[in-house]
């Protein structure tokens, strides 16, 4: 297994004492309560008020500042002591923010993840076991009757829809500047298929970055409709085109490009499919590629992360895919992706690592014998 240096240090040896391991086991057991209490400390502004206070706050001061009852404040503050969000001065009974509490407020990834977990995943994960056994997103049914979450994105409750797109865009957007340079400066791409282009955010970045770029977004018909609404009237939108296609249908061929196709772009797309489905999609991509066409796969591969907390986020995201997204995909590692690429008749030309929030771009070309 490929593991980055920090992951090799974290995942190949036991680091905890028996007492630390026991505490972590209890932390896991009470995980749902830990999450909800922490979320309310954030939502109700308690952590921010502690951060901005001069020397901490007493419980009564927290009540005055937030309008909470003494009972509510006591429950949350005492739980937060055990969680590690706050500390207390035993003499003055003043509560103050810890480093963990500070990160909960100030780390953008953590804020996005909290909303995503609460608004999209929390109820659905009750059905995680069923989902893993059946290979179906059984946790999705409380939102709607769809086979995958992608079919129902436009119909999700507003909070869930907003948090889903915030999560999706946060992780991709941070990588856009470096990715644009790789695609257009290093590889000199002019014509691009944006496969799984969603709302057209990447397509707009492309036509804004390169005045020569022509981008065709391929996605589900309902997503193409959303994309066209999103790009309407924006600079360069006349160079963005759309093709509705269900790539889960193995018979749905990627249409050939009218001219020379320089590249296909798949960003945070292949993790939405099982490995056999990925092979099918890549095989169809290979059919429209020439010897000069390059396929760019941008993914957050969990084994290539520079820091372990990022891998934690990614392996937990796999459980979202299992219970809510589709029941059969995950956040993949390098070995998984390379296996799919090879089976599809492609080969890895180069891998760019550590873009934005931990993305890698795998650049692929057709195998010599396939040209």
PDB file of C-alpha atoms in Angstrom, residues 8 44 70 78 92 144 201 217 228 247 340 360:
ATOM      1  CA  UNK A   8       3.021   5.669   7.551  1.00  0.00           C
ATOM      2  CA  UNK A  44     -25.050  29.355  19.275  1.00  0.00           C
ATOM      3  CA  UNK A  70     -28.454  28.166  33.105  1.00  0.00           C
ATOM      4  CA  UNK A  78     -19.520  20.664  31.089  1.00  0.00           C
ATOM      5  CA  UNK A  92     -12.700  31.613  39.311  1.00  0.00           C
ATOM      6  CA  UNK A 144     -36.303  10.921  -1.456  1.00  0.00           C
ATOM      7  CA  UNK A 201     -17.931  26.093 -11.872  1.00  0.00           C
ATOM      8  CA  UNK A 217     -19.703  19.800 -19.833  1.00  0.00           C
ATOM      9  CA  UNK A 228     -26.816  26.409 -18.047  1.00  0.00           C
ATOM     10  CA  UNK A 247     -22.491   7.695 -17.470  1.00  0.00           C
ATOM     11  CA  UNK A 340      -8.800   1.126 -13.032  1.00  0.00           C
ATOM     12  CA  UNK A 360      -3.715  15.049  -6.769  1.00  0.00           C
TER      13      UNK A 360
END
